[in-house]
């Protein structure tokens, strides 16, 4: 399963860099395949392990304030792995076939 999520403290001021860095640190230390971009962090793994990482990342952000915003999107496709890169590779291949 792939889970893309964004987590940030509410009411913590204009910059949330430190809080987001704490969340990303939790994700990277998990050992699960992951990718962070300007809006979301995506992780790949089994349901329980992915949700545990999201929970711990949310708790890390919670230490920066007393309210947290969490946005989560999941692609649940049993029997498939390597989709963090596989989905992008298939789109890139489709784009090249049109050139």
Tab-separated table of N, CA and C in Angstrom:
chain	number	residue	atom	x	y	z
A	1	UNK	N	0.833	-1.169	0.000
A	1	UNK	CA	0.000	0.000	0.000
A	1	UNK	C	0.875	1.227	0.000
A	2	UNK	N	0.390	2.260	-0.669
A	2	UNK	CA	1.044	3.562	-0.653
A	2	UNK	C	0.190	4.513	0.167
A	3	UNK	N	0.828	5.294	1.001
A	3	UNK	CA	0.128	6.338	1.748
A	3	UNK	C	0.887	7.637	1.563
A	4	UNK	N	0.185	8.632	1.042
A	4	UNK	CA	0.730	9.989	0.939
A	4	UNK	C	0.078	10.793	2.043
A	5	UNK	N	0.896	11.467	2.841
A	5	UNK	CA	0.305	12.254	3.916
A	5	UNK	C	1.056	13.553	4.129
A	6	UNK	N	0.322	14.491	4.680
A	6	UNK	CA	0.856	15.791	5.035
A	6	UNK	C	0.406	16.059	6.462
A	7	UNK	N	1.339	16.424	7.310
A	7	UNK	CA	1.009	16.675	8.709
A	7	UNK	C	1.687	17.969	9.146
A	8	UNK	N	0.948	18.802	9.871
A	8	UNK	CA	1.491	20.088	10.311
A	8	UNK	C	0.788	20.530	11.584
A	9	UNK	N	1.507	21.251	12.435
A	9	UNK	CA	0.862	21.785	13.636
A	9	UNK	C	-0.004	22.989	13.259
A	10	UNK	N	-1.073	23.184	13.978
A	10	UNK	CA	-1.915	24.353	13.780
A	10	UNK	C	-1.629	25.349	14.892
A	11	UNK	N	-1.597	26.619	14.547
A	11	UNK	CA	-1.362	27.654	15.544
A	11	UNK	C	0.075	27.754	16.006
A	12	UNK	N	0.999	27.224	15.210
A	12	UNK	CA	2.410	27.220	15.609
A	12	UNK	C	3.192	28.344	14.941
A	13	UNK	N	2.504	29.285	14.328
A	13	UNK	CA	3.195	30.369	13.645
A	13	UNK	C	3.279	30.130	12.153
A	14	UNK	N	3.984	31.002	11.488
A	14	UNK	CA	4.044	30.962	10.027
A	14	UNK	C	4.865	29.798	9.490
A	15	UNK	N	5.973	29.458	10.133
A	15	UNK	CA	6.838	28.385	9.645
A	15	UNK	C	6.591	27.091	10.422
A	16	UNK	N	6.457	26.019	9.669
A	16	UNK	CA	6.271	24.698	10.286
A	16	UNK	C	7.440	23.771	9.953
A	17	UNK	N	8.557	24.350	9.517
A	17	UNK	CA	9.707	23.565	9.056
A	17	UNK	C	10.201	22.576	10.106
A	18	UNK	N	10.389	23.009	11.333
A	18	UNK	CA	10.930	22.124	12.374
A	18	UNK	C	9.984	20.959	12.649
A	19	UNK	N	8.696	21.236	12.696
A	19	UNK	CA	7.712	20.183	12.960
A	19	UNK	C	7.673	19.175	11.813
A	20	UNK	N	7.676	19.668	10.583
A	20	UNK	CA	7.659	18.777	9.423
A	20	UNK	C	8.946	17.955	9.369
A	21	UNK	N	10.064	18.563	9.695
A	21	UNK	CA	11.335	17.825	9.724
A	21	UNK	C	11.275	16.688	10.734
A	22	UNK	N	10.648	16.923	11.872
A	22	UNK	CA	10.503	15.856	12.874
A	22	UNK	C	9.661	14.698	12.318
A	23	UNK	N	8.604	15.028	11.592
A	23	UNK	CA	7.758	13.991	10.991
A	23	UNK	C	8.526	13.202	9.937
A	24	UNK	N	9.244	13.897	9.083
A	24	UNK	CA	10.013	13.234	8.023
A	24	UNK	C	11.114	12.365	8.636
A	25	UNK	N	11.698	12.823	9.720
A	25	UNK	CA	12.720	12.013	10.408
A	25	UNK	C	12.131	10.673	10.856
A	26	UNK	N	10.936	10.700	11.411
A	26	UNK	CA	10.260	9.460	11.832
A	26	UNK	C	10.077	8.535	10.633
A	27	UNK	N	9.635	9.094	9.518
A	27	UNK	CA	9.419	8.289	8.307
A	27	UNK	C	10.731	7.673	7.835
A	28	UNK	N	11.761	8.469	7.735
A	28	UNK	CA	13.039	7.958	7.221
A	28	UNK	C	13.653	6.913	8.148
A	29	UNK	N	13.491	7.094	9.448
A	29	UNK	CA	14.029	6.122	10.404
A	29	UNK	C	13.234	4.821	10.419
A	30	UNK	N	12.041	4.831	9.827
A	30	UNK	CA	11.192	3.624	9.817
A	30	UNK	C	11.772	2.523	8.935
A	31	UNK	N	12.572	2.921	7.944
A	31	UNK	CA	13.124	1.942	7.021
A	31	UNK	C	12.196	1.594	5.867
A	32	UNK	N	10.974	2.120	5.862
A	32	UNK	CA	10.053	1.869	4.753
A	32	UNK	C	10.452	2.721	3.551
A	33	UNK	N	10.193	2.235	2.336
A	33	UNK	CA	10.441	3.067	1.163
A	33	UNK	C	9.624	4.354	1.280
A	34	UNK	N	10.242	5.488	0.987
A	34	UNK	CA	9.536	6.758	1.146
A	34	UNK	C	10.090	7.800	0.200
A	35	UNK	N	9.298	8.837	0.004
A	35	UNK	CA	9.695	9.972	-0.828
A	35	UNK	C	8.982	11.197	-0.263
A	36	UNK	N	9.717	12.296	-0.127
A	36	UNK	CA	9.130	13.544	0.342
A	36	UNK	C	9.241	14.582	-0.756
A	37	UNK	N	8.139	15.286	-1.016
A	37	UNK	CA	8.177	16.407	-1.947
A	37	UNK	C	7.659	17.645	-1.219
A	38	UNK	N	7.379	18.687	-1.941
A	38	UNK	CA	7.016	19.957	-1.305
A	38	UNK	C	5.666	19.931	-0.604
A	39	UNK	N	4.823	18.950	-0.897
A	39	UNK	CA	3.483	18.917	-0.314
A	39	UNK	C	3.184	17.675	0.528
A	40	UNK	N	3.763	16.533	0.188
A	40	UNK	CA	3.426	15.276	0.855
A	40	UNK	C	4.664	14.416	1.059
A	41	UNK	N	4.553	13.496	1.989
A	41	UNK	CA	5.502	12.403	2.125
A	41	UNK	C	4.733	11.132	1.799
A	42	UNK	N	5.294	10.297	0.935
A	42	UNK	CA	4.655	9.045	0.556
A	42	UNK	C	5.495	7.898	1.099
A	43	UNK	N	4.818	6.927	1.698
A	43	UNK	CA	5.510	5.744	2.220
A	43	UNK	C	4.822	4.496	1.685
A	44	UNK	N	5.586	3.416	1.589
A	44	UNK	CA	5.060	2.161	1.068
A	44	UNK	C	5.315	1.044	2.056
A	45	UNK	N	4.308	0.211	2.264
A	45	UNK	CA	4.457	-0.929	3.156
A	45	UNK	C	3.112	-1.576	3.410
A	46	UNK	N	3.086	-2.439	4.386
A	46	UNK	CA	1.846	-3.092	4.787
A	46	UNK	C	1.030	-2.145	5.669
A	47	UNK	N	-0.280	-2.373	5.700
A	47	UNK	CA	-1.225	-1.491	6.405
A	47	UNK	C	-0.740	-1.113	7.801
A	48	UNK	N	-0.494	-2.098	8.659
A	48	UNK	CA	-0.155	-1.823	10.057
A	48	UNK	C	1.153	-1.048	10.196
A	49	UNK	N	2.158	-1.391	9.411
A	49	UNK	CA	3.441	-0.700	9.548
A	49	UNK	C	3.361	0.730	9.019
A	50	UNK	N	2.627	0.942	7.932
A	50	UNK	CA	2.474	2.290	7.378
A	50	UNK	C	1.688	3.177	8.348
A	51	UNK	N	0.585	2.653	8.862
A	51	UNK	CA	-0.242	3.452	9.772
A	51	UNK	C	0.486	3.748	11.082
A	52	UNK	N	1.341	2.839	11.521
A	52	UNK	CA	2.143	3.097	12.715
A	52	UNK	C	3.094	4.265	12.475
A	53	UNK	N	3.704	4.317	11.300
A	53	UNK	CA	4.621	5.412	10.977
A	53	UNK	C	3.854	6.735	10.904
A	54	UNK	N	2.689	6.727	10.256
A	54	UNK	CA	1.873	7.949	10.179
A	54	UNK	C	1.502	8.419	11.591
A	55	UNK	N	1.123	7.496	12.441
A	55	UNK	CA	0.768	7.854	13.824
A	55	UNK	C	1.961	8.472	14.551
A	56	UNK	N	3.118	7.835	14.448
A	56	UNK	CA	4.295	8.355	15.147
A	56	UNK	C	4.749	9.704	14.582
A	57	UNK	N	4.624	9.896	13.264
A	57	UNK	CA	4.966	11.184	12.654
A	57	UNK	C	4.003	12.264	13.134
A	58	UNK	N	2.734	11.920	13.248
A	58	UNK	CA	1.731	12.865	13.738
A	58	UNK	C	2.006	13.229	15.197
A	59	UNK	N	2.381	12.262	15.988
A	59	UNK	CA	2.723	12.536	17.386
A	59	UNK	C	3.946	13.437	17.482
A	60	UNK	N	4.920	13.240	16.603
A	60	UNK	CA	6.118	14.090	16.595
A	60	UNK	C	5.744	15.542	16.310
A	61	UNK	N	4.842	15.743	15.361
A	61	UNK	CA	4.382	17.094	15.037
A	61	UNK	C	3.573	17.667	16.200
A	62	UNK	N	2.827	16.829	16.874
A	62	UNK	CA	2.011	17.273	18.005
A	62	UNK	C	2.812	17.876	19.135
A	63	UNK	N	4.068	17.532	19.215
A	63	UNK	CA	4.924	18.118	20.255
A	63	UNK	C	5.242	19.587	19.971
A	64	UNK	N	4.885	20.062	18.778
A	64	UNK	CA	5.129	21.455	18.409
A	64	UNK	C	3.914	22.349	18.657
A	65	UNK	N	2.845	21.794	19.127
A	65	UNK	CA	1.635	22.567	19.397
A	65	UNK	C	0.577	21.656	19.979
A	66	UNK	N	-0.592	22.189	20.191
A	66	UNK	CA	-1.630	21.355	20.798
A	66	UNK	C	-2.744	20.982	19.819
A	67	UNK	N	-2.503	21.221	18.516
A	67	UNK	CA	-3.458	20.809	17.495
A	67	UNK	C	-2.689	20.465	16.224
A	68	UNK	N	-3.116	19.383	15.551
A	68	UNK	CA	-2.400	18.896	14.370
A	68	UNK	C	-3.384	18.689	13.221
A	69	UNK	N	-2.963	19.075	12.029
A	69	UNK	CA	-3.723	18.806	10.808
A	69	UNK	C	-3.050	17.643	10.088
A	70	UNK	N	-3.844	16.640	9.706
A	70	UNK	CA	-3.337	15.481	8.977
A	70	UNK	C	-4.190	15.256	7.740
A	71	UNK	N	-3.552	15.221	6.573
A	71	UNK	CA	-4.213	14.883	5.314
A	71	UNK	C	-3.574	13.586	4.844
A	72	UNK	N	-4.411	12.600	4.486
A	72	UNK	CA	-3.894	11.286	4.124
A	72	UNK	C	-4.637	10.754	2.908
A	73	UNK	N	-3.886	10.187	1.977
A	73	UNK	CA	-4.460	9.520	0.811
A	73	UNK	C	-3.767	8.174	0.665
A	74	UNK	N	-4.552	7.112	0.449
A	74	UNK	CA	-3.972	5.770	0.374
A	74	UNK	C	-4.350	5.076	-0.925
A	75	UNK	N	-3.406	4.302	-1.454
A	75	UNK	CA	-3.635	3.423	-2.590
A	75	UNK	C	-3.434	2.008	-2.066
A	76	UNK	N	-4.533	1.316	-1.856
A	76	UNK	CA	-4.494	-0.020	-1.256
A	76	UNK	C	-4.666	-1.039	-2.373
A	77	UNK	N	-3.577	-1.740	-2.675
A	77	UNK	CA	-3.566	-2.686	-3.795
A	77	UNK	C	-2.801	-3.940	-3.368
A	78	UNK	N	-3.494	-4.881	-2.720
A	78	UNK	CA	-2.826	-6.089	-2.232
A	78	UNK	C	-2.071	-6.824	-3.340
A	79	UNK	N	-0.920	-7.353	-2.954
A	79	UNK	CA	-0.132	-8.143	-3.888
A	79	UNK	C	0.817	-7.339	-4.753
A	80	UNK	N	0.867	-6.034	-4.552
A	80	UNK	CA	1.759	-5.195	-5.341
A	80	UNK	C	2.781	-4.527	-4.428
A	81	UNK	N	4.012	-4.528	-4.853
A	81	UNK	CA	5.090	-3.856	-4.114
A	81	UNK	C	5.915	-3.072	-5.123
A	82	UNK	N	6.713	-2.153	-4.633
A	82	UNK	CA	7.557	-1.362	-5.511
A	82	UNK	C	6.789	-0.300	-6.272
A	83	UNK	N	5.610	0.027	-5.824
A	83	UNK	CA	4.775	0.986	-6.534
A	83	UNK	C	5.188	2.431	-6.297
A	84	UNK	N	5.978	2.685	-5.282
A	84	UNK	CA	6.466	4.044	-5.042
A	84	UNK	C	7.203	4.566	-6.274
A	85	UNK	N	7.960	3.690	-6.894
A	85	UNK	CA	8.655	4.067	-8.136
A	85	UNK	C	7.953	3.507	-9.367
A	86	UNK	N	7.321	2.360	-9.234
A	86	UNK	CA	6.699	1.694	-10.376
A	86	UNK	C	5.634	2.522	-11.065
A	87	UNK	N	4.788	3.187	-10.275
A	87	UNK	CA	3.722	3.999	-10.869
A	87	UNK	C	4.308	5.140	-11.704
A	88	UNK	N	5.342	5.773	-11.183
A	88	UNK	CA	5.973	6.889	-11.891
A	88	UNK	C	6.665	6.382	-13.157
A	89	UNK	N	7.344	5.251	-13.051
A	89	UNK	CA	8.034	4.690	-14.220
A	89	UNK	C	7.058	4.375	-15.352
A	90	UNK	N	5.872	3.863	-15.003
A	90	UNK	CA	4.882	3.548	-16.046
A	90	UNK	C	4.366	4.820	-16.727
A	91	UNK	N	4.169	5.875	-15.966
A	91	UNK	CA	3.725	7.138	-16.559
A	91	UNK	C	4.818	7.712	-17.456
A	92	UNK	N	6.065	7.685	-16.975
A	92	UNK	CA	7.180	8.201	-17.788
A	92	UNK	C	7.310	7.408	-19.082
A	93	UNK	N	7.142	6.094	-19.019
A	93	UNK	CA	7.222	5.255	-20.221
A	93	UNK	C	6.093	5.605	-21.191
A	94	UNK	N	4.915	5.862	-20.666
A	94	UNK	CA	3.792	6.246	-21.525
A	94	UNK	C	4.055	7.598	-22.190
A	95	UNK	N	4.654	8.508	-21.464
A	95	UNK	CA	4.962	9.830	-22.024
A	95	UNK	C	5.998	9.719	-23.138
A	96	UNK	N	6.981	8.849	-22.963
A	96	UNK	CA	8.040	8.707	-23.976
A	96	UNK	C	7.475	8.060	-25.237
A	97	UNK	N	6.494	7.209	-25.086
A	97	UNK	CA	5.942	6.543	-26.270
A	97	UNK	C	5.151	7.515	-27.147
A	98	UNK	N	4.775	8.681	-26.605
A	98	UNK	CA	4.042	9.688	-27.390
A	98	UNK	C	4.986	10.678	-28.067
A	99	UNK	N	6.258	10.659	-27.709
A	99	UNK	CA	7.205	11.646	-28.266
A	99	UNK	C	7.702	11.242	-29.630
